[in-house]
């Protein structure tokens, strides 16, 4: 059995899903993939099922009945992967904003540098590595990460990053049932929990490229959750034993 698996959550990614899967499966390092699909009406899951015939025992699919948030999709994926005894579990988007070749760099940060959690960072050392975002979205994302870093005191530059490798011991230690955020703030909450548990976290610089096909899932509610939920999350952490 392979030691690493990539979780790719999807909702209406028919334009990207086959290409991203073939890109991952073409890497020198062998990864399994778990697609967690939220009942996409565009046939994303059907395309994955077709590709499973080609990538037998390497491509897996979790069908969810409806769209209930990024965080819940990942948590269901984490539980599935832990039950299958993978040691390294990745988060990655389906739209090529995360380069599949960088999976190997995140994996090596864990294998060779002893990271419990490695993060594909867009903003490491005050450098911005983002392509094709408008200035408003870029500034919002950049300063959101700075804001979260200030409030939480985490030594992480890209606190909202969604390109992550976890060693299974991190996910086994974090109580997944108590993760509250369901949108992109889920990424912050997972990092904060790993930080509180004193796991070794390494940021790996990447270039983030905005999607060329399909539509972004970002919304005002997701942004509000990330901004206003962080203070509450930090406050509650002060009373943990």
mmCIF file of C-alpha atoms in Angstrom:
data_model
loop_
_atom_site.group_PDB
_atom_site.id
_atom_site.type_symbol
_atom_site.label_atom_id
_atom_site.label_comp_id
_atom_site.label_asym_id
_atom_site.label_seq_id
_atom_site.Cartn_x
_atom_site.Cartn_y
_atom_site.Cartn_z
ATOM 1 C CA UNK A 1 0.000 0.000 0.000
ATOM 2 C CA UNK A 2 1.252 3.512 -0.823
ATOM 3 C CA UNK A 3 2.076 5.777 2.117
ATOM 4 C CA UNK A 4 0.620 9.057 0.805
ATOM 5 C CA UNK A 5 -2.808 10.164 -0.370
ATOM 6 C CA UNK A 6 -4.100 13.464 -1.739
ATOM 7 C CA UNK A 7 -7.603 14.609 -0.808
ATOM 8 C CA UNK A 8 -9.231 16.743 -3.513
ATOM 9 C CA UNK A 9 -12.642 18.210 -2.576
ATOM 10 C CA UNK A 10 -14.838 18.973 -5.585
ATOM 11 C CA UNK A 11 -18.008 20.769 -6.513
ATOM 12 C CA UNK A 12 -18.571 21.352 -10.243
ATOM 13 C CA UNK A 13 -14.986 20.699 -11.304
ATOM 14 C CA UNK A 14 -15.728 18.771 -14.496
ATOM 15 C CA UNK A 15 -13.446 21.115 -16.449
ATOM 16 C CA UNK A 16 -10.454 20.342 -14.220
ATOM 17 C CA UNK A 17 -10.848 16.951 -12.590
ATOM 18 C CA UNK A 18 -9.423 14.635 -15.244
ATOM 19 C CA UNK A 19 -6.436 16.876 -15.940
ATOM 20 C CA UNK A 20 -5.555 17.332 -12.252
ATOM 21 C CA UNK A 21 -5.813 13.591 -11.582
ATOM 22 C CA UNK A 22 -3.614 12.700 -14.538
ATOM 23 C CA UNK A 23 -1.084 15.302 -13.414
ATOM 24 C CA UNK A 24 -0.886 13.773 -9.928
ATOM 25 C CA UNK A 25 -0.657 10.216 -11.232
ATOM 26 C CA UNK A 26 2.146 11.177 -13.629
ATOM 27 C CA UNK A 27 4.476 12.286 -10.824
ATOM 28 C CA UNK A 28 7.649 10.341 -10.076
ATOM 29 C CA UNK A 29 6.475 9.864 -6.492
ATOM 30 C CA UNK A 30 3.369 7.668 -6.407
ATOM 31 C CA UNK A 31 0.332 9.141 -4.652
ATOM 32 C CA UNK A 32 -3.167 7.802 -4.185
ATOM 33 C CA UNK A 33 -6.024 10.288 -4.553
ATOM 34 C CA UNK A 34 -9.349 10.573 -2.745
ATOM 35 C CA UNK A 35 -11.889 12.820 -4.454
ATOM 36 C CA UNK A 36 -14.583 14.061 -2.064
ATOM 37 C CA UNK A 37 -17.438 15.246 -4.259
ATOM 38 C CA UNK A 38 -20.432 17.190 -2.969
ATOM 39 C CA UNK A 39 -22.994 15.824 -5.450
ATOM 40 C CA UNK A 40 -21.762 18.039 -8.284
ATOM 41 C CA UNK A 41 -24.566 18.509 -10.844
ATOM 42 C CA UNK A 42 -22.008 18.837 -13.654
ATOM 43 C CA UNK A 43 -20.962 15.159 -13.532
ATOM 44 C CA UNK A 44 -17.644 15.472 -11.710
ATOM 45 C CA UNK A 45 -18.227 12.263 -9.734
ATOM 46 C CA UNK A 46 -19.257 10.361 -12.857
ATOM 47 C CA UNK A 47 -15.983 11.350 -14.524
ATOM 48 C CA UNK A 48 -14.039 10.139 -11.482
ATOM 49 C CA UNK A 49 -15.860 6.796 -11.593
ATOM 50 C CA UNK A 50 -14.868 6.409 -15.237
ATOM 51 C CA UNK A 51 -11.231 7.177 -14.416
ATOM 52 C CA UNK A 52 -11.273 4.630 -11.572
ATOM 53 C CA UNK A 53 -11.345 1.911 -14.228
ATOM 54 C CA UNK A 54 -7.980 3.180 -15.459
ATOM 55 C CA UNK A 55 -6.417 3.958 -12.078
ATOM 56 C CA UNK A 56 -7.563 0.880 -10.178
ATOM 57 C CA UNK A 57 -6.786 0.903 -6.437
ATOM 58 C CA UNK A 58 -5.165 4.331 -6.766
ATOM 59 C CA UNK A 59 -8.158 6.608 -7.319
ATOM 60 C CA UNK A 60 -10.912 6.678 -4.705
ATOM 61 C CA UNK A 61 -14.211 8.554 -4.456
ATOM 62 C CA UNK A 62 -16.390 9.719 -1.581
ATOM 63 C CA UNK A 63 -19.823 10.882 -2.713
ATOM 64 C CA UNK A 64 -21.547 13.301 -0.347
ATOM 65 C CA UNK A 65 -25.276 14.026 -0.699
ATOM 66 C CA UNK A 66 -24.928 17.818 -0.725
ATOM 67 C CA UNK A 67 -22.550 20.739 -0.396
ATOM 68 C CA UNK A 68 -21.936 21.392 3.301
ATOM 69 C CA UNK A 69 -18.603 23.192 3.321
ATOM 70 C CA UNK A 70 -14.931 22.657 2.645
ATOM 71 C CA UNK A 71 -14.141 21.800 6.245
ATOM 72 C CA UNK A 72 -16.674 18.996 6.503
ATOM 73 C CA UNK A 73 -15.482 17.568 3.178
ATOM 74 C CA UNK A 74 -11.906 17.432 4.419
ATOM 75 C CA UNK A 75 -12.850 15.966 7.783
ATOM 76 C CA UNK A 76 -14.752 13.131 6.108
ATOM 77 C CA UNK A 77 -11.745 12.630 3.878
ATOM 78 C CA UNK A 78 -9.345 12.613 6.838
ATOM 79 C CA UNK A 79 -11.370 9.944 8.602
ATOM 80 C CA UNK A 80 -11.452 7.781 5.477
ATOM 81 C CA UNK A 81 -7.689 8.083 4.987
ATOM 82 C CA UNK A 82 -6.872 7.389 8.636
ATOM 83 C CA UNK A 83 -8.980 4.234 8.501
ATOM 84 C CA UNK A 84 -6.953 3.124 5.465
ATOM 85 C CA UNK A 85 -3.700 3.696 7.397
ATOM 86 C CA UNK A 86 -2.009 6.237 5.136
ATOM 87 C CA UNK A 87 0.896 8.027 6.842
ATOM 88 C CA UNK A 88 0.854 11.262 4.826
ATOM 89 C CA UNK A 89 -2.425 12.949 3.982
ATOM 90 C CA UNK A 90 -2.580 15.986 1.703
ATOM 91 C CA UNK A 91 -5.062 18.756 0.999
ATOM 92 C CA UNK A 92 -5.056 20.120 -2.547
ATOM 93 C CA UNK A 93 -7.453 22.084 -4.770
ATOM 94 C CA UNK A 94 -8.791 20.642 -8.006
ATOM 95 C CA UNK A 95 -8.269 23.746 -10.139
ATOM 96 C CA UNK A 96 -4.457 23.780 -10.584
ATOM 97 C CA UNK A 97 -4.028 26.723 -8.225
ATOM 98 C CA UNK A 98 -1.733 24.269 -6.447
ATOM 99 C CA UNK A 99 0.862 22.722 -8.733
ATOM 100 C CA UNK A 100 0.809 18.911 -8.456
ATOM 101 C CA UNK A 101 4.619 18.833 -8.699
ATOM 102 C CA UNK A 102 4.791 20.658 -5.359
ATOM 103 C CA UNK A 103 3.247 17.622 -3.652
ATOM 104 C CA UNK A 104 6.713 16.078 -3.721
ATOM 105 C CA UNK A 105 8.247 19.125 -2.043
ATOM 106 C CA UNK A 106 5.664 19.039 0.755
ATOM 107 C CA UNK A 107 6.232 15.297 1.156
ATOM 108 C CA UNK A 108 10.006 15.791 1.338
ATOM 109 C CA UNK A 109 9.607 18.451 4.037
ATOM 110 C CA UNK A 110 8.017 15.772 6.201
ATOM 111 C CA UNK A 111 10.293 12.897 5.192
ATOM 112 C CA UNK A 112 13.637 14.720 5.096
ATOM 113 C CA UNK A 113 13.148 17.686 7.432
ATOM 114 C CA UNK A 114 11.008 16.068 10.107
ATOM 115 C CA UNK A 115 7.895 18.192 9.658
ATOM 116 C CA UNK A 116 4.670 16.905 11.175
ATOM 117 C CA UNK A 117 2.830 19.342 8.928
ATOM 118 C CA UNK A 118 4.112 21.068 5.791
ATOM 119 C CA UNK A 119 2.366 24.013 4.166
ATOM 120 C CA UNK A 120 2.576 25.269 0.596
ATOM 121 C CA UNK A 121 3.058 28.950 1.382
ATOM 122 C CA UNK A 122 2.200 31.878 -0.894
ATOM 123 C CA UNK A 123 3.567 34.570 1.425
ATOM 124 C CA UNK A 124 6.698 33.182 3.060
ATOM 125 C CA UNK A 125 9.339 35.697 4.211
ATOM 126 C CA UNK A 126 7.147 38.624 3.111
ATOM 127 C CA UNK A 127 7.290 37.562 -0.538
ATOM 128 C CA UNK A 128 4.050 37.250 -2.485
ATOM 129 C CA UNK A 129 3.895 34.362 -4.953
ATOM 130 C CA UNK A 130 0.407 34.636 -6.441
ATOM 131 C CA UNK A 131 -0.425 34.758 -10.149
ATOM 132 C CA UNK A 132 -3.599 36.123 -11.811
ATOM 133 C CA UNK A 133 -5.388 37.495 -8.760
ATOM 134 C CA UNK A 134 -6.764 41.032 -8.884
ATOM 135 C CA UNK A 135 -5.220 43.443 -6.409
ATOM 136 C CA UNK A 136 -8.284 43.541 -4.127
ATOM 137 C CA UNK A 137 -8.358 39.781 -3.630
ATOM 138 C CA UNK A 138 -4.594 39.584 -3.216
ATOM 139 C CA UNK A 139 -4.491 42.284 -0.553
ATOM 140 C CA UNK A 140 -7.456 40.760 1.277
ATOM 141 C CA UNK A 141 -5.794 37.342 1.375
ATOM 142 C CA UNK A 142 -2.366 38.682 2.303
ATOM 143 C CA UNK A 143 -3.556 40.869 5.146
ATOM 144 C CA UNK A 144 -5.967 38.189 6.374
ATOM 145 C CA UNK A 145 -2.967 35.901 6.884
ATOM 146 C CA UNK A 146 -1.106 38.706 8.667
ATOM 147 C CA UNK A 147 -4.135 39.379 10.853
ATOM 148 C CA UNK A 148 -4.474 35.711 11.803
ATOM 149 C CA UNK A 149 -0.761 35.472 12.571
ATOM 150 C CA UNK A 150 -1.020 38.530 14.828
ATOM 151 C CA UNK A 151 -4.050 37.257 16.741
ATOM 152 C CA UNK A 152 -2.994 33.625 17.123
ATOM 153 C CA UNK A 153 0.772 34.144 17.521
ATOM 154 C CA UNK A 154 1.428 31.275 15.136
ATOM 155 C CA UNK A 155 4.807 31.421 13.412
ATOM 156 C CA UNK A 156 3.186 30.778 10.048
ATOM 157 C CA UNK A 157 3.191 33.328 7.229
ATOM 158 C CA UNK A 158 0.399 31.808 5.122
ATOM 159 C CA UNK A 159 -2.176 30.952 7.769
ATOM 160 C CA UNK A 160 -5.017 30.552 5.271
ATOM 161 C CA UNK A 161 -3.156 28.228 2.882
ATOM 162 C CA UNK A 162 -5.075 25.220 1.592
ATOM 163 C CA UNK A 163 -2.125 23.191 0.258
ATOM 164 C CA UNK A 164 -1.018 21.049 3.183
ATOM 165 C CA UNK A 165 0.588 17.729 4.080
ATOM 166 C CA UNK A 166 -0.219 16.169 7.457
ATOM 167 C CA UNK A 167 1.515 13.255 9.079
ATOM 168 C CA UNK A 168 -1.255 11.020 10.343
ATOM 169 C CA UNK A 169 -0.231 11.623 13.975
ATOM 170 C CA UNK A 170 -1.390 15.250 13.629
ATOM 171 C CA UNK A 171 -4.868 14.241 12.502
ATOM 172 C CA UNK A 172 -5.023 11.505 15.140
ATOM 173 C CA UNK A 173 -4.166 14.024 17.870
ATOM 174 C CA UNK A 174 -6.525 16.812 16.798
ATOM 175 C CA UNK A 175 -10.129 16.160 17.805
ATOM 176 C CA UNK A 176 -11.740 16.428 14.384
ATOM 177 C CA UNK A 177 -15.209 16.336 15.924
ATOM 178 C CA UNK A 178 -14.543 19.702 17.568
ATOM 179 C CA UNK A 179 -13.440 21.551 14.450
ATOM 180 C CA UNK A 180 -16.038 24.311 14.084
ATOM 181 C CA UNK A 181 -15.274 26.177 10.882
ATOM 182 C CA UNK A 182 -16.625 24.855 7.597
ATOM 183 C CA UNK A 183 -15.324 27.411 5.084
ATOM 184 C CA UNK A 184 -11.771 28.529 4.387
ATOM 185 C CA UNK A 185 -11.366 29.392 8.084
ATOM 186 C CA UNK A 186 -11.166 25.621 8.507
ATOM 187 C CA UNK A 187 -7.593 25.926 7.234
ATOM 188 C CA UNK A 188 -6.776 28.398 9.995
ATOM 189 C CA UNK A 189 -8.367 26.250 12.691
ATOM 190 C CA UNK A 190 -6.441 23.139 11.657
ATOM 191 C CA UNK A 191 -3.128 25.008 11.708
ATOM 192 C CA UNK A 192 -3.963 26.585 15.051
ATOM 193 C CA UNK A 193 -4.720 23.202 16.593
ATOM 194 C CA UNK A 194 -1.456 21.765 15.264
ATOM 195 C CA UNK A 195 0.337 24.810 16.667
ATOM 196 C CA UNK A 196 -1.246 24.341 20.104
ATOM 197 C CA UNK A 197 -0.203 20.670 20.083
ATOM 198 C CA UNK A 198 3.374 21.821 19.344
ATOM 199 C CA UNK A 199 3.772 19.854 16.142
ATOM 200 C CA UNK A 200 6.663 20.815 13.885
ATOM 201 C CA UNK A 201 5.303 22.939 11.037
ATOM 202 C CA UNK A 202 7.379 23.860 7.981
ATOM 203 C CA UNK A 203 6.347 26.250 5.225
ATOM 204 C CA UNK A 204 7.435 25.432 1.685
ATOM 205 C CA UNK A 205 7.378 28.342 -0.793
ATOM 206 C CA UNK A 206 5.086 27.756 -3.766
ATOM 207 C CA UNK A 207 3.625 29.790 -6.619
ATOM 208 C CA UNK A 208 -0.165 29.958 -6.388
ATOM 209 C CA UNK A 209 -1.909 30.390 -9.735
ATOM 210 C CA UNK A 210 -5.578 31.340 -9.887
ATOM 211 C CA UNK A 211 -7.896 28.926 -11.649
ATOM 212 C CA UNK A 212 -8.262 29.193 -15.424
ATOM 213 C CA UNK A 213 -11.382 27.022 -15.673
ATOM 214 C CA UNK A 214 -14.513 26.834 -13.528
ATOM 215 C CA UNK A 215 -15.744 29.249 -10.885
ATOM 216 C CA UNK A 216 -14.267 30.204 -7.528
ATOM 217 C CA UNK A 217 -16.167 29.041 -4.423
ATOM 218 C CA UNK A 218 -15.147 32.111 -2.375
ATOM 219 C CA UNK A 219 -18.003 34.075 -0.779
ATOM 220 C CA UNK A 220 -18.584 36.902 1.665
ATOM 221 C CA UNK A 221 -19.763 34.487 4.355
ATOM 222 C CA UNK A 222 -16.561 32.489 4.088
ATOM 223 C CA UNK A 223 -14.477 35.651 4.490
ATOM 224 C CA UNK A 224 -16.490 36.811 7.503
ATOM 225 C CA UNK A 225 -16.060 33.425 9.164
ATOM 226 C CA UNK A 226 -12.307 33.669 8.720
ATOM 227 C CA UNK A 227 -12.028 37.241 10.029
ATOM 228 C CA UNK A 228 -14.405 37.229 12.979
ATOM 229 C CA UNK A 229 -14.058 33.591 13.995
ATOM 230 C CA UNK A 230 -10.344 33.854 14.669
ATOM 231 C CA UNK A 231 -10.717 36.058 17.735
ATOM 232 C CA UNK A 232 -13.244 33.668 19.240
ATOM 233 C CA UNK A 233 -10.986 30.709 18.456
ATOM 234 C CA UNK A 234 -8.006 32.390 20.137
ATOM 235 C CA UNK A 235 -10.085 33.414 23.165
ATOM 236 C CA UNK A 236 -11.333 29.873 23.727
ATOM 237 C CA UNK A 237 -7.804 28.492 23.454
ATOM 238 C CA UNK A 238 -6.784 30.515 26.506
ATOM 239 C CA UNK A 239 -9.037 28.360 28.664
ATOM 240 C CA UNK A 240 -7.884 24.977 27.357
ATOM 241 C CA UNK A 241 -6.203 22.712 29.832
#
